[in-house]
Short mmCIF file of C-alpha atoms in Angstrom, two decimals:
data_model
loop_
_atom_site.label_atom_id
_atom_site.label_comp_id
_atom_site.label_asym_id
_atom_site.label_seq_id
_atom_site.Cartn_x
_atom_site.Cartn_y
_atom_site.Cartn_z
CA UNK A 1 87.53 -28.57 -66.42
CA UNK A 2 85.99 -26.74 -63.47
CA UNK A 3 84.90 -28.93 -60.56
CA UNK A 4 81.19 -28.62 -60.00
CA UNK A 5 80.27 -26.63 -56.93
CA UNK A 6 77.47 -27.40 -54.52
CA UNK A 7 75.37 -24.23 -54.48
CA UNK A 8 72.18 -26.22 -53.88
CA UNK A 9 71.43 -24.50 -50.56
CA UNK A 10 71.48 -21.13 -52.27
CA UNK A 11 69.27 -22.44 -55.05
CA UNK A 12 66.76 -23.74 -52.52
CA UNK A 13 66.81 -20.48 -50.54
CA UNK A 14 66.41 -18.14 -53.51
CA UNK A 15 63.96 -20.35 -55.41
CA UNK A 16 61.60 -21.44 -52.65
CA UNK A 17 62.03 -19.08 -49.69
CA UNK A 18 63.42 -15.66 -50.62
CA UNK A 19 62.69 -15.55 -54.35
CA UNK A 20 58.89 -15.22 -54.26
CA UNK A 21 59.13 -12.48 -51.61
CA UNK A 22 61.67 -10.54 -53.68
CA UNK A 23 59.40 -10.86 -56.71
CA UNK A 24 56.50 -9.43 -54.71
CA UNK A 25 58.66 -6.45 -53.69
CA UNK A 26 60.55 -6.09 -56.96
CA UNK A 27 59.53 -2.48 -57.66
CA UNK A 28 60.37 -1.15 -54.20
CA UNK A 29 63.67 -3.07 -54.02
CA UNK A 30 64.68 -1.80 -57.47
CA UNK A 31 64.21 1.78 -56.27
CA UNK A 32 66.08 1.11 -53.02
CA UNK A 33 69.09 -0.45 -54.74
CA UNK A 34 69.17 1.78 -57.84
CA UNK A 35 72.19 3.80 -56.58
CA UNK A 36 74.17 0.56 -56.29
CA UNK A 37 73.24 -0.45 -59.83
CA UNK A 38 74.22 3.00 -61.08
CA UNK A 39 77.65 2.59 -59.47
CA UNK A 40 78.14 -0.89 -60.97
CA UNK A 41 77.20 0.28 -64.47
CA UNK A 42 79.38 3.38 -64.21
CA UNK A 43 82.37 1.23 -63.23
CA UNK A 44 81.63 -1.23 -66.06
CA UNK A 45 82.35 1.38 -68.75
CA UNK A 46 79.64 -0.05 -70.99
CA UNK A 47 79.90 0.86 -74.65
CA UNK A 48 77.61 0.29 -77.65
CA UNK A 49 78.25 -3.17 -79.03
CA UNK A 50 79.47 -4.70 -75.75
CA UNK A 51 78.43 -8.26 -74.92
CA UNK A 52 77.54 -8.33 -71.22
CA UNK A 53 77.15 -11.19 -68.75
CA UNK A 54 75.07 -10.24 -65.69
CA UNK A 55 75.71 -12.71 -62.86
CA UNK A 56 72.96 -13.12 -60.27
CA UNK A 57 70.65 -10.93 -62.33
CA UNK A 58 67.62 -11.49 -60.10
CA UNK A 59 64.46 -9.90 -61.44
CA UNK A 60 66.32 -8.33 -64.34
CA UNK A 61 66.80 -4.62 -63.54
CA UNK A 62 70.55 -4.80 -64.11
CA UNK A 63 70.29 -6.84 -67.32
CA UNK A 64 67.69 -4.50 -68.79
CA UNK A 65 69.76 -1.43 -67.89
CA UNK A 66 72.85 -2.99 -69.49
CA UNK A 67 70.90 -3.97 -72.62
CA UNK A 68 69.66 -0.41 -72.96
CA UNK A 69 73.21 0.96 -72.63
CA UNK A 70 74.90 -1.32 -75.17
CA UNK A 71 72.52 -0.91 -78.12
CA UNK A 72 73.68 -3.35 -80.79
CA UNK A 73 75.44 -5.56 -78.23
CA UNK A 74 73.83 -8.32 -76.20
CA UNK A 75 73.13 -8.85 -72.51
CA UNK A 76 72.73 -12.25 -70.86
CA UNK A 77 71.37 -12.47 -67.33
CA UNK A 78 72.03 -15.65 -65.36
CA UNK A 79 70.50 -16.61 -62.03
CA UNK A 80 69.96 -19.71 -59.95
CA UNK A 81 66.38 -18.81 -58.96
CA UNK A 82 63.49 -19.61 -61.30
CA UNK A 83 60.91 -17.25 -59.72
CA UNK A 84 63.25 -14.26 -60.10
CA UNK A 85 63.95 -15.13 -63.74
CA UNK A 86 60.24 -15.49 -64.51
CA UNK A 87 59.80 -11.85 -63.49
CA UNK A 88 62.96 -10.83 -65.36
CA UNK A 89 61.64 -12.32 -68.59
CA UNK A 90 58.28 -10.58 -68.11
CA UNK A 91 60.03 -7.25 -67.67
CA UNK A 92 62.33 -7.82 -70.62
CA UNK A 93 59.36 -8.61 -72.86
CA UNK A 94 57.72 -5.33 -71.80
CA UNK A 95 60.90 -3.28 -72.26
CA UNK A 96 60.78 -3.13 -76.04
CA UNK A 97 64.40 -4.34 -76.20
CA UNK A 98 65.38 -7.47 -78.11
CA UNK A 99 69.06 -7.73 -77.23
CA UNK A 100 68.85 -9.71 -74.00
CA UNK A 101 68.09 -13.20 -72.76
CA UNK A 102 68.14 -15.04 -69.45
CA UNK A 103 69.65 -18.34 -68.29
CA UNK A 104 68.31 -20.38 -65.39
CA UNK A 105 71.61 -21.86 -64.28
CA UNK A 106 74.41 -21.78 -61.72
CA UNK A 107 76.95 -19.29 -63.05
CA UNK A 108 79.72 -21.10 -61.16
CA UNK A 109 79.28 -24.22 -63.28
CA UNK A 110 77.27 -23.34 -66.40
CA UNK A 111 78.85 -24.26 -69.74
CA UNK A 112 78.70 -21.14 -71.91
CA UNK A 113 80.04 -23.05 -74.90
CA UNK A 114 81.79 -20.81 -77.41
CA UNK A 115 80.02 -17.65 -76.19
CA UNK A 116 82.39 -14.93 -74.95
CA UNK A 117 81.64 -11.65 -73.17
CA UNK A 118 83.64 -8.46 -72.88
CA UNK A 119 81.87 -7.23 -69.73
CA UNK A 120 80.86 -9.08 -66.54
CA UNK A 121 78.62 -7.18 -64.13
CA UNK A 122 76.83 -8.07 -60.93
CA UNK A 123 74.84 -6.17 -58.34
CA UNK A 124 74.68 -8.22 -55.13
CA UNK A 125 74.89 -11.46 -57.15
CA UNK A 126 78.32 -12.97 -56.49
CA UNK A 127 78.57 -13.23 -52.68
CA UNK A 128 76.90 -16.63 -52.54
CA UNK A 129 79.37 -18.92 -54.33
CA UNK A 130 80.40 -22.00 -52.34
CA UNK A 131 83.94 -21.67 -53.75
CA UNK A 132 84.41 -18.12 -55.05
CA UNK A 133 87.91 -18.67 -56.46
CA UNK A 134 86.73 -21.64 -58.53
CA UNK A 135 83.56 -19.76 -59.54
CA UNK A 136 85.44 -16.75 -60.89
CA UNK A 137 88.05 -18.95 -62.56
CA UNK A 138 85.18 -20.70 -64.31
CA UNK A 139 83.54 -17.43 -65.31
CA UNK A 140 86.83 -16.21 -66.79
CA UNK A 141 86.50 -18.97 -69.40
CA UNK A 142 83.45 -17.15 -70.77
CA UNK A 143 85.24 -13.79 -71.02
CA UNK A 144 87.22 -12.24 -73.82
CA UNK A 145 90.85 -11.37 -73.11
CA UNK A 146 90.85 -7.95 -71.47
CA UNK A 147 87.17 -8.16 -70.53
CA UNK A 148 86.18 -5.83 -67.69
CA UNK A 149 84.54 -7.00 -64.46
CA UNK A 150 82.39 -4.72 -62.28
CA UNK A 151 80.77 -5.98 -59.06
CA UNK A 152 78.68 -4.35 -56.34
CA UNK A 153 78.70 -5.97 -52.87
CA UNK A 154 77.86 -4.99 -49.30
CA UNK A 155 80.74 -3.48 -47.34
CA UNK A 156 81.54 -3.82 -43.63
CA UNK A 157 78.66 -5.04 -41.47
CA UNK A 158 78.56 -2.16 -38.92
CA UNK A 159 78.27 0.34 -41.78
CA UNK A 160 75.07 -1.23 -43.14
CA UNK A 161 72.05 -0.54 -40.90
CA UNK A 162 69.78 -2.04 -43.57
CA UNK A 163 70.92 -5.33 -41.98
CA UNK A 164 72.14 -4.40 -38.52
CA UNK A 165 69.04 -2.46 -37.46
CA UNK A 166 66.49 -5.25 -38.07
CA UNK A 167 68.91 -7.83 -36.65
CA UNK A 168 69.36 -5.82 -33.45
CA UNK A 169 65.67 -5.10 -32.99
CA UNK A 170 64.65 -8.69 -33.73
CA UNK A 171 67.15 -9.99 -31.19
CA UNK A 172 65.73 -7.66 -28.54
CA UNK A 173 62.07 -8.39 -29.27
CA UNK A 174 62.09 -12.06 -30.37
CA UNK A 175 65.42 -13.52 -29.29
CA UNK A 176 68.94 -14.33 -30.50
CA UNK A 177 69.67 -16.58 -33.44
CA UNK A 178 72.78 -18.73 -33.98
CA UNK A 179 75.78 -16.75 -35.14
CA UNK A 180 76.81 -17.35 -38.72
CA UNK A 181 80.19 -17.10 -40.40
CA UNK A 182 80.18 -13.80 -42.32
CA UNK A 183 82.78 -15.24 -44.73
CA UNK A 184 80.42 -18.07 -45.68
CA UNK A 185 78.19 -17.59 -48.74
CA UNK A 186 75.89 -14.72 -47.84
CA UNK A 187 75.38 -10.97 -48.17
CA UNK A 188 78.60 -9.96 -46.37
CA UNK A 189 81.01 -12.51 -47.84
CA UNK A 190 82.58 -9.76 -50.01
CA UNK A 191 82.79 -7.11 -47.28
CA UNK A 192 86.59 -7.30 -46.95
CA UNK A 193 88.36 -5.75 -49.97
CA UNK A 194 91.68 -7.51 -49.26
CA UNK A 195 90.00 -10.93 -49.18
CA UNK A 196 88.04 -10.31 -52.37
CA UNK A 197 91.02 -8.86 -54.19
CA UNK A 198 92.89 -12.06 -53.31
CA UNK A 199 89.99 -14.18 -54.57
CA UNK A 200 89.87 -12.41 -57.92
CA UNK A 201 93.64 -12.46 -58.30
CA UNK A 202 93.79 -16.21 -57.56
CA UNK A 203 91.03 -16.71 -60.13
CA UNK A 204 93.25 -15.09 -62.77
CA UNK A 205 92.04 -11.50 -62.92
CA UNK A 206 94.39 -8.53 -63.13
CA UNK A 207 94.19 -4.86 -62.12
CA UNK A 208 91.88 -5.77 -59.24
CA UNK A 209 90.65 -2.76 -57.28
CA UNK A 210 87.93 -1.85 -54.78
CA UNK A 211 86.19 1.50 -54.47
CA UNK A 212 84.52 1.67 -51.04
CA UNK A 213 81.54 3.99 -51.38
CA UNK A 214 79.14 5.53 -48.89
CA UNK A 215 75.75 5.42 -50.61
CA UNK A 216 72.33 6.42 -49.32
CA UNK A 217 69.60 3.89 -50.10
CA UNK A 218 66.39 5.89 -50.53
CA UNK A 219 63.20 3.88 -50.24
CA UNK A 220 59.73 4.60 -51.54
CA UNK A 221 58.39 3.51 -48.16
CA UNK A 222 57.85 5.30 -44.88
CA UNK A 223 58.84 3.79 -41.52
CA UNK A 224 55.61 1.78 -41.22
CA UNK A 225 55.94 0.27 -44.68
CA UNK A 226 59.65 -0.44 -44.30
CA UNK A 227 58.99 -2.23 -41.01
CA UNK A 228 56.52 -4.49 -42.81
CA UNK A 229 59.12 -5.20 -45.49
CA UNK A 230 61.80 -6.00 -42.91
CA UNK A 231 59.50 -8.56 -41.32
CA UNK A 232 59.14 -10.18 -44.74
CA UNK A 233 62.78 -10.32 -45.90
CA UNK A 234 66.18 -10.11 -44.27
CA UNK A 235 67.39 -10.63 -40.67
CA UNK A 236 64.08 -9.80 -38.96
CA UNK A 237 62.23 -12.30 -41.14
CA UNK A 238 64.94 -14.90 -40.47
CA UNK A 239 64.45 -14.42 -36.71
CA UNK A 240 60.68 -14.79 -37.00
CA UNK A 241 61.15 -17.98 -39.01
CA UNK A 242 63.76 -19.37 -36.61
CA UNK A 243 61.38 -19.02 -33.63
CA UNK A 244 58.26 -19.82 -35.65
CA UNK A 245 56.92 -16.68 -34.01
CA UNK A 246 53.12 -16.23 -33.80
CA UNK A 247 51.38 -13.21 -35.29
CA UNK A 248 51.31 -11.23 -32.04
CA UNK A 249 55.09 -11.50 -31.75
CA UNK A 250 55.46 -10.44 -35.38
CA UNK A 251 53.23 -7.44 -34.68
CA UNK A 252 55.40 -6.48 -31.70
CA UNK A 253 58.53 -6.74 -33.84
CA UNK A 254 56.98 -4.66 -36.59
CA UNK A 255 56.07 -1.92 -34.09
CA UNK A 256 59.60 -1.93 -32.65
CA UNK A 257 61.14 -1.74 -36.13
CA UNK A 258 58.88 1.17 -37.05
CA UNK A 259 60.04 3.04 -33.96
CA UNK A 260 63.72 2.30 -34.72
CA UNK A 261 63.30 3.49 -38.32
CA UNK A 262 61.82 6.89 -37.52
CA UNK A 263 65.25 8.60 -37.29
CA UNK A 264 65.88 7.52 -40.91
CA UNK A 265 62.57 8.95 -42.17
CA UNK A 266 62.40 12.26 -44.05
CA UNK A 267 59.27 13.54 -45.75
CA UNK A 268 57.63 10.13 -45.63
CA UNK A 269 60.56 8.21 -47.11
CA UNK A 270 63.33 6.16 -45.55
CA UNK A 271 66.95 7.07 -46.29
CA UNK A 272 69.40 4.42 -45.05
CA UNK A 273 73.18 4.91 -45.31
CA UNK A 274 75.12 1.99 -46.73
CA UNK A 275 78.72 1.04 -47.36
CA UNK A 276 79.06 -0.58 -50.78
CA UNK A 277 82.18 -2.12 -52.30
CA UNK A 278 82.53 -1.64 -56.05
CA UNK A 279 85.09 -4.13 -57.33
CA UNK A 280 86.68 -3.84 -60.77
CA UNK A 281 89.15 -6.11 -62.54
CA UNK A 282 90.36 -7.14 -65.98
CA UNK A 283 90.54 -10.60 -67.49
CA UNK A 284 94.28 -11.12 -67.88
#
């Protein structure tokens, strides 16, 4: 039996703090991260009739895309955050597809009963486990022998200005924040392919591999709009919250972010380079 993990901090963060903001920006974030989802689905080798488990499904874009690809199969999205799943269910109901459902649960501990999947996918949904080896060992119990795993995660920190730019500007305008452990649960916990390959191998997966990709994230927004978004989610927002910054300081940060983003703007849209790790493995 898998020991229950304490992912309560992540549940609190994604349910009460980040979740509602991501719901508000669901459409723009879906566009921004679509190339990552495309890479995850390509690596998953989805086929009609597959049964797919989508871990950390968020507002449902990945689950809906998988459900559309597998036809007569089924797709199950699981996430720890209720507000994100509420939006996912709304979108699924409007999709015209009837081969998907969503679970409000911690994937690291949820009892899937006798249900078994032959694909496990995740776009930015697996970097937050308190004990990743135990989490993936638990998830293996819900997979068919030979099931394929396909994960998308952020690569090395310096190669991802989507995070480093707002963090740098916020530090200069507002102030520094306490350093965090990048290996702790968070967006960059899966940045190191050797570490993640060891995690998946220890959890019982075979044929573990990582394809490090350079992907451009193309936003719907211009520099002004992206600066507003960065003050609402991510490192800049975290800095504002840490200092409980007043509105005039937020306005100064937004202006500085807009200026820093101009080099990434082309024809009124932001194009941000990113390093993305696409991990694949097989359930031994």
